[in-house]
Coordinates of C-alpha atoms in Angstrom, one line a residue:
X1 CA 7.6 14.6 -16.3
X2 CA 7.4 12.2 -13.1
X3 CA 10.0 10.2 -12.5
X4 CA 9.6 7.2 -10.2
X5 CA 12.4 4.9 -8.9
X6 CA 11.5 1.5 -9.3
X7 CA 13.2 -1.1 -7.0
X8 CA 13.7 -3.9 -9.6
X9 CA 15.0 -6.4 -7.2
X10 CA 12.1 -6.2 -4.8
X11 CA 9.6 -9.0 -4.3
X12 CA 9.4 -13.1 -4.5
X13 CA 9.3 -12.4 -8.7
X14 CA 11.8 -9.8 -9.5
X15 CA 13.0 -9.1 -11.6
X16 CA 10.7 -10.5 -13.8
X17 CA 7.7 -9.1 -12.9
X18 CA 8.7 -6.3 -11.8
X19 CA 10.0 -5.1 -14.7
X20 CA 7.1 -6.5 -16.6
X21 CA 4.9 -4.2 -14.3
X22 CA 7.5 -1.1 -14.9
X23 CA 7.0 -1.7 -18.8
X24 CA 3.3 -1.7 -18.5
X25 CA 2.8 1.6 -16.5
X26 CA 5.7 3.3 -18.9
X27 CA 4.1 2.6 -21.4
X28 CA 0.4 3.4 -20.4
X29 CA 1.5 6.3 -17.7
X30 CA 3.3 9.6 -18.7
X31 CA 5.9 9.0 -16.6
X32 CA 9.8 8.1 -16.5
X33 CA 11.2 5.2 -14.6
X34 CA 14.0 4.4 -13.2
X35 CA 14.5 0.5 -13.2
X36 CA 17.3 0.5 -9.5
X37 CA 19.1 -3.2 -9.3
X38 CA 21.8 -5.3 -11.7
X39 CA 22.2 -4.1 -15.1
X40 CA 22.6 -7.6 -16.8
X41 CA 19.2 -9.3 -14.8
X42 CA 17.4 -6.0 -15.5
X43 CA 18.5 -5.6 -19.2
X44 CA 17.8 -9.5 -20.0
X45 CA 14.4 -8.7 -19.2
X46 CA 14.2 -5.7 -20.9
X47 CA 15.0 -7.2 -23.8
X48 CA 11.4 -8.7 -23.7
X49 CA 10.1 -6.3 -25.0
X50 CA 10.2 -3.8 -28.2
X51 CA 8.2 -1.1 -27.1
X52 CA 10.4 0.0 -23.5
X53 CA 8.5 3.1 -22.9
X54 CA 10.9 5.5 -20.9
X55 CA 13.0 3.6 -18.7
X56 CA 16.5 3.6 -18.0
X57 CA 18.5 1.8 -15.5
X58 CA 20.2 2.6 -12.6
X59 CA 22.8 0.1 -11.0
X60 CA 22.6 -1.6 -7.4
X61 CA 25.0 -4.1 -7.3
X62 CA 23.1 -5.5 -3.8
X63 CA 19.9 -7.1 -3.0
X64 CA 18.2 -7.3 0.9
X65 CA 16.1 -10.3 0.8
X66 CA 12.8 -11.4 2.6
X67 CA 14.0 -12.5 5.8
X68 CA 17.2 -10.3 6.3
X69 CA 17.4 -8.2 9.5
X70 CA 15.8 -5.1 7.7
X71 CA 17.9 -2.0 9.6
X72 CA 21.1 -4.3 9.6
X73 CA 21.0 -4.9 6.3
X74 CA 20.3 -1.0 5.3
X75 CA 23.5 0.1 7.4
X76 CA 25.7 -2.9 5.7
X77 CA 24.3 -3.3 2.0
X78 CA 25.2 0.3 1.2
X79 CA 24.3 -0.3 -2.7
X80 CA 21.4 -2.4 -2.0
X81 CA 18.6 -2.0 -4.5
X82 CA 16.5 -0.3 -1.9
X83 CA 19.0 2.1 -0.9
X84 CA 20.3 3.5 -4.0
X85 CA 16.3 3.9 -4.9
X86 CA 15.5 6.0 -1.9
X87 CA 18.6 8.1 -2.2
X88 CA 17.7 9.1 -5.7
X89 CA 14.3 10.7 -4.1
X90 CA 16.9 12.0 -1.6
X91 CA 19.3 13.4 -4.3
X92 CA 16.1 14.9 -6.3
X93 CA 16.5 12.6 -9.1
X94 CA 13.7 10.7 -8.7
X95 CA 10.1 12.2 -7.4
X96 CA 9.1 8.4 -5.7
X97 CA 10.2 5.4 -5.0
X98 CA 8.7 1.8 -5.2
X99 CA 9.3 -1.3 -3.9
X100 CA 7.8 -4.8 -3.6
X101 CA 11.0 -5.7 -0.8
X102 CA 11.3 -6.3 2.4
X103 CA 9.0 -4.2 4.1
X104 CA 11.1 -3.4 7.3
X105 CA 14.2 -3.0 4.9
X106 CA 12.2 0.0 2.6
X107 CA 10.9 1.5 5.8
X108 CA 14.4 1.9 7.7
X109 CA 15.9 3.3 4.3
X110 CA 13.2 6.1 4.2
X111 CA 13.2 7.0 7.7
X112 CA 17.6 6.9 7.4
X113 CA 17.6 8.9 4.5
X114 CA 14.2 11.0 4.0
X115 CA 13.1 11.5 7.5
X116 CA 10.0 12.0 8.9
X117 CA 7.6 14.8 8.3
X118 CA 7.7 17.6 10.8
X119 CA 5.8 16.0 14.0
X120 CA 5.4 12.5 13.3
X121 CA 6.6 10.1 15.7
X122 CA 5.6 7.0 13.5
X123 CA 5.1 6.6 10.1
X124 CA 2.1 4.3 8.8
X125 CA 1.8 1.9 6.1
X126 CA -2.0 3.1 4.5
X127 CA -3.5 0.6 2.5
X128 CA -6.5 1.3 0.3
X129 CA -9.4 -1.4 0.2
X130 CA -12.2 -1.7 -2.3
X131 CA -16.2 -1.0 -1.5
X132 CA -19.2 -1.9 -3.6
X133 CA -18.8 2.0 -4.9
X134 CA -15.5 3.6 -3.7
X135 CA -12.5 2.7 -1.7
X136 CA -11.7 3.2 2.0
X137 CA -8.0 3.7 3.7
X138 CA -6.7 1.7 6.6
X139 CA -3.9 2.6 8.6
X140 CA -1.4 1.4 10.2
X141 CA -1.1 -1.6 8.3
X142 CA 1.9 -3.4 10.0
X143 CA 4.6 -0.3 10.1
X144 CA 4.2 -0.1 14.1
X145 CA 2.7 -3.0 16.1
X146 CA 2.8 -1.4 19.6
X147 CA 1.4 2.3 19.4
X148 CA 0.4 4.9 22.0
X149 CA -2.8 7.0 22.0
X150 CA -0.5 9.9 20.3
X151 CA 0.6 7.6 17.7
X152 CA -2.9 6.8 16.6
X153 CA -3.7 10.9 16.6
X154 CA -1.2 11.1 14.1
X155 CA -2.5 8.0 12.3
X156 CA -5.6 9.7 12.0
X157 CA -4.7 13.4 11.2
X158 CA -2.5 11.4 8.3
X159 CA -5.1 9.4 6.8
X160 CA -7.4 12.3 6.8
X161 CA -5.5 14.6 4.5
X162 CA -4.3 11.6 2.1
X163 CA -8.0 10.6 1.9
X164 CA -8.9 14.4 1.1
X165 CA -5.9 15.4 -0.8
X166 CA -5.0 12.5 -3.0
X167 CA -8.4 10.1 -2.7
X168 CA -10.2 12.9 -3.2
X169 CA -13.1 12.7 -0.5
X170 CA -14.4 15.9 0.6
X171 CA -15.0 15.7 3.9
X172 CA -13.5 12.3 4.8
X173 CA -15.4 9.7 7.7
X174 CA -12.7 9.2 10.5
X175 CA -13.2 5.7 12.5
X176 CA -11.5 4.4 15.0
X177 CA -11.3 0.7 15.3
X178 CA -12.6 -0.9 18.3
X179 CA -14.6 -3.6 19.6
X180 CA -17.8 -1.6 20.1
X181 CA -19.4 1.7 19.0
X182 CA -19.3 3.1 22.3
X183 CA -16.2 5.2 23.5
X184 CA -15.6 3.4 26.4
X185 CA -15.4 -0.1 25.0
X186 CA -11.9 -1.5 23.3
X187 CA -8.7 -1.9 24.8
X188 CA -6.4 0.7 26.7
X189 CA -5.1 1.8 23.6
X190 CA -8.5 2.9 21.5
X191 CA -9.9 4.2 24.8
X192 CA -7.5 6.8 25.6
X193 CA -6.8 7.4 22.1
X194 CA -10.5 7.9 21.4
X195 CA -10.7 11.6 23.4
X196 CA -7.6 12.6 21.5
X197 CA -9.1 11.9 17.6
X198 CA -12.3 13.7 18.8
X199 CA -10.7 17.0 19.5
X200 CA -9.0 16.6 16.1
X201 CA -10.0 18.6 13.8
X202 CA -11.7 16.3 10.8
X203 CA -14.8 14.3 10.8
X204 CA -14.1 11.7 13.6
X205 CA -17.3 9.8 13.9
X206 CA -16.1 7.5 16.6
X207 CA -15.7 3.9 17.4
X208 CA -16.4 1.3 14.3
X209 CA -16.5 -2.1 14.6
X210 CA -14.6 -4.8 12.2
X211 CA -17.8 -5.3 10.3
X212 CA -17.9 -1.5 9.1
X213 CA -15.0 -1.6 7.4
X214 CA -16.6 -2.7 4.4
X215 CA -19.9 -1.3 4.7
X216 CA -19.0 2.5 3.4
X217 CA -19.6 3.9 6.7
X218 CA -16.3 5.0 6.8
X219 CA -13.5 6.7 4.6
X220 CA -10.6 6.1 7.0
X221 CA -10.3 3.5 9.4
X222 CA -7.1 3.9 12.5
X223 CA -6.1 1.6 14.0
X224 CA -2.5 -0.1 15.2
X225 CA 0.1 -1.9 13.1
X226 CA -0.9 -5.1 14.9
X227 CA -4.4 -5.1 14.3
X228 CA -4.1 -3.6 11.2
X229 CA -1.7 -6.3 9.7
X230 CA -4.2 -9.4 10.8
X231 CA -6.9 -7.8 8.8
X232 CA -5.0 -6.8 5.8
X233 CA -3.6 -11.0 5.6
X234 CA -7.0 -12.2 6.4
X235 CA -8.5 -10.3 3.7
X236 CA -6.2 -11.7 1.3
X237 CA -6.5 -15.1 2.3
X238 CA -10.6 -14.7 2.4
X239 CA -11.0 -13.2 -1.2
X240 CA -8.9 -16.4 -2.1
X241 CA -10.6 -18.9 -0.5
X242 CA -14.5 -17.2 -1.8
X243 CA -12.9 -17.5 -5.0
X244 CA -12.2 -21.4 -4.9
X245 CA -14.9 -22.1 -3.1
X246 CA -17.2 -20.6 -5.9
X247 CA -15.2 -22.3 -8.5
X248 CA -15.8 -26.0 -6.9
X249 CA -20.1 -24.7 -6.6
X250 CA -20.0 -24.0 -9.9
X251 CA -18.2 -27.0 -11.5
X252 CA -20.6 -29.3 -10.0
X253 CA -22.6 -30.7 -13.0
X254 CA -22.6 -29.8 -16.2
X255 CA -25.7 -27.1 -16.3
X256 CA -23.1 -25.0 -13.6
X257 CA -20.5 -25.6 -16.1
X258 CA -22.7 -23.8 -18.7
X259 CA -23.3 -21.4 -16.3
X260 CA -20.0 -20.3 -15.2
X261 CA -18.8 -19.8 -19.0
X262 CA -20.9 -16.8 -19.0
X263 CA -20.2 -15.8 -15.9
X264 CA -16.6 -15.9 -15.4
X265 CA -16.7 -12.4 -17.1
X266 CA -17.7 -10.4 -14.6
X267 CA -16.0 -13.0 -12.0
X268 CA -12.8 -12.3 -13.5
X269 CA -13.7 -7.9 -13.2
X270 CA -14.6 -8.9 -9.4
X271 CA -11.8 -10.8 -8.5
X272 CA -9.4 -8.0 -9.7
X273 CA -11.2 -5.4 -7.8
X274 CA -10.7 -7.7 -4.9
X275 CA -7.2 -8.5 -5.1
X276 CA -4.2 -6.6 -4.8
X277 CA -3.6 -6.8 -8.7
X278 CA -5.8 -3.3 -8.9
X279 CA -4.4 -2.0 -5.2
X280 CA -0.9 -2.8 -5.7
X281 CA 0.7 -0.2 -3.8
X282 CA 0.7 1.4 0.1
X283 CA 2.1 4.8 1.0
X284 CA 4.4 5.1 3.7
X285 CA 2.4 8.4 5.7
X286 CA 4.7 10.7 7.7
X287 CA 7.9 9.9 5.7
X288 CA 9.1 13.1 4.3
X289 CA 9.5 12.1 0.7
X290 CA 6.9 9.6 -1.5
X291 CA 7.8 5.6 -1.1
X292 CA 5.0 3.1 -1.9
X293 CA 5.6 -0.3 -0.7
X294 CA 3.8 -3.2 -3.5
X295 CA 3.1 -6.4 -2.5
X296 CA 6.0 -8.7 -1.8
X297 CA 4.0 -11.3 -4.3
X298 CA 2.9 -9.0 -6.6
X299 CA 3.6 -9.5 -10.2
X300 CA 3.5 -7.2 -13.1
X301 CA -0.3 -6.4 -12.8
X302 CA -0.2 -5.3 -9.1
X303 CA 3.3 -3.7 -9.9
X304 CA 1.8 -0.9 -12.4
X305 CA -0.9 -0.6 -10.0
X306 CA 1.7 0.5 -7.6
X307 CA 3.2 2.9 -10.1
X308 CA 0.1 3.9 -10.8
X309 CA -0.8 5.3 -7.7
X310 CA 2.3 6.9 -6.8
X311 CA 2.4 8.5 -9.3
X312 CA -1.3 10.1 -8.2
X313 CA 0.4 10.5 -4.9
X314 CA 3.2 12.7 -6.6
X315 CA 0.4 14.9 -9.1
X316 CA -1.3 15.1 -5.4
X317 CA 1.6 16.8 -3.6
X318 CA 1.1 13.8 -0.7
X319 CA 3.6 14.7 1.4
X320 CA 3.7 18.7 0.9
X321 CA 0.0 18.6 1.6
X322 CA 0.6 16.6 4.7
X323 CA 3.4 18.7 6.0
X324 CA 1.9 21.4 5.3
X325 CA -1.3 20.7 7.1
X326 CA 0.2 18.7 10.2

């Protein structure tokens, strides 16, 4: 059986939610959890619930918040949450971790204690976003904000085999993000980066623009941390903002009203596949062991997501497959 380490004190709702979200995949997942952080916080919440699933709990008697220096506080907080969760990946006692921390705390943690993979400079955060039919992957997603022509070779090679190997494409559509289709337009970065992913063996179709992302042109877009991180918090923010927007439209007058009572439905099924509550988790690519970083807001819904999908990523063999291939 799987067994995932879950970083209970992780996020702006732990433990509440997070545990919440543990229960929830326990008990729809075949899989056992490890609930990482303070006993009596983690066990008052347990005690929610009757049906636990398989869980168990591991202690941590420390916590690295949001805005702590994340490699300081790695080095210092020795029982911190995050650390004791990647060292049981480390240790073989766990087959994945999770984590809705801090971001820079999770990554330093994996890289101090799991490593990279075999010729990978920079790992990259991959986040998967939804299409009308499908998904595609984006990376790097904030993990590295300044990145050289190599870097994005590797981002590229990386996204390939996780798209074909655990997202199941076939033969998956490499893009390069740019400012224009043709290979010399963008910046310094995607122009010398662009020779490099062509002699790359996968299907590297060239330069796409912003608009593409979401048109199913694509299966895997690279680009750097920098970029990558604007567009991942403005496509929150934007599914957010069409959502209110629709719900003032439509609660204008009472015939709307009527209206939106048998819509909100199939509103409700779109906004999920548009949020992070059904894409709750992002893989941390060229790290030599599986850690998936959830939302820092996410509560129990996009937690199990997370679970969820790590849990593909284990049944997948993610990071043999890429070491293996790169």
């Amino acid at each position: 059986m799987i067994r995932i380490a879950v970083d209970a004190m992780g996020g702006d709702f732990a433990p509440v939610e997070t545990v919440k979200g543990a229960v929830l995949a326990s008990q729809q997942f075949a899989t056992e959890i490890l609930l990482v952080g303070q006993p009596d916080k983690i066990n008052q919440e347990l005690a929610r619930y009757k049906n636990k699933g398989n869980l168990s709990v591991v202690a941590a008697s420390e916590t690295i918040g949001m805005d702590e220096a994340p490699a300081q506080s790695v080095k210092t907080k020795k029982d911190a949450s995050i650390n004791v969760a990647v060292a049981l990946v480390k240790d073989g006692k766990a087959d994945a971790v999770v984590s809705a921390g801090n971001t820079g705390a999770l990554m330093a943690a994996a890289l101090f204690k799991l490593g990279r993979i075999a010729g990978i400079e920079r790992p990259a955060i991959a986040t998967e976003f939804p299409l009308p039919s499908g998904k595609v992957l984006l990376l790097d997603m904030g993990a590295n904000v300044d990145c050289k022509p190599k870097h994005l070779e590797q981002f590229a090679l990386m996204g390939h085999f996780y798209a074909k190997h655990v997202m199941n494409i076939t033969n998956p559509r490499v893009g390069l993000l740019s400012i224009g289709e043709e290979k010399e337009k963008g910046n310094e970065l995607t122009r010398e980066s662009w020779p490099l992913l062509k002699t790359l063996p996968i299907n590297f179709i060239g330069n796409i623009e912003s608009k593409e992302i979401l048109q199913g042109t694509v299966d895997v877009v690279v680009c750097d941390g920098f970029v990558g991180n604007l567009i991942l918090k403005f496509a929150e923010s934007l599914a957010g903002a069409v959502f209110k927007m629709l719900k003032t439209e439509l609660s204008r007058g009472i015939l709307n009203k009527i209206g939106l009572a048998f819509l909100l439905p199939s509103l409700l099924r779109l906004r999920r596949k548009i949020t992070y509550d059904d894409y709750g988790g992002a893989p941390f690519l060229g790290i030599d062991g599986t850690v998936f970083k959830a939302h820092g807001r996410a509560k129990a819904a996009a937690f199990k997501s997370a679970i969820r999908e790590t849990i593909a990523a284990v049944k997948g063999d993610m990071v043999g497959k890429l070491g293996a291939n790169l």
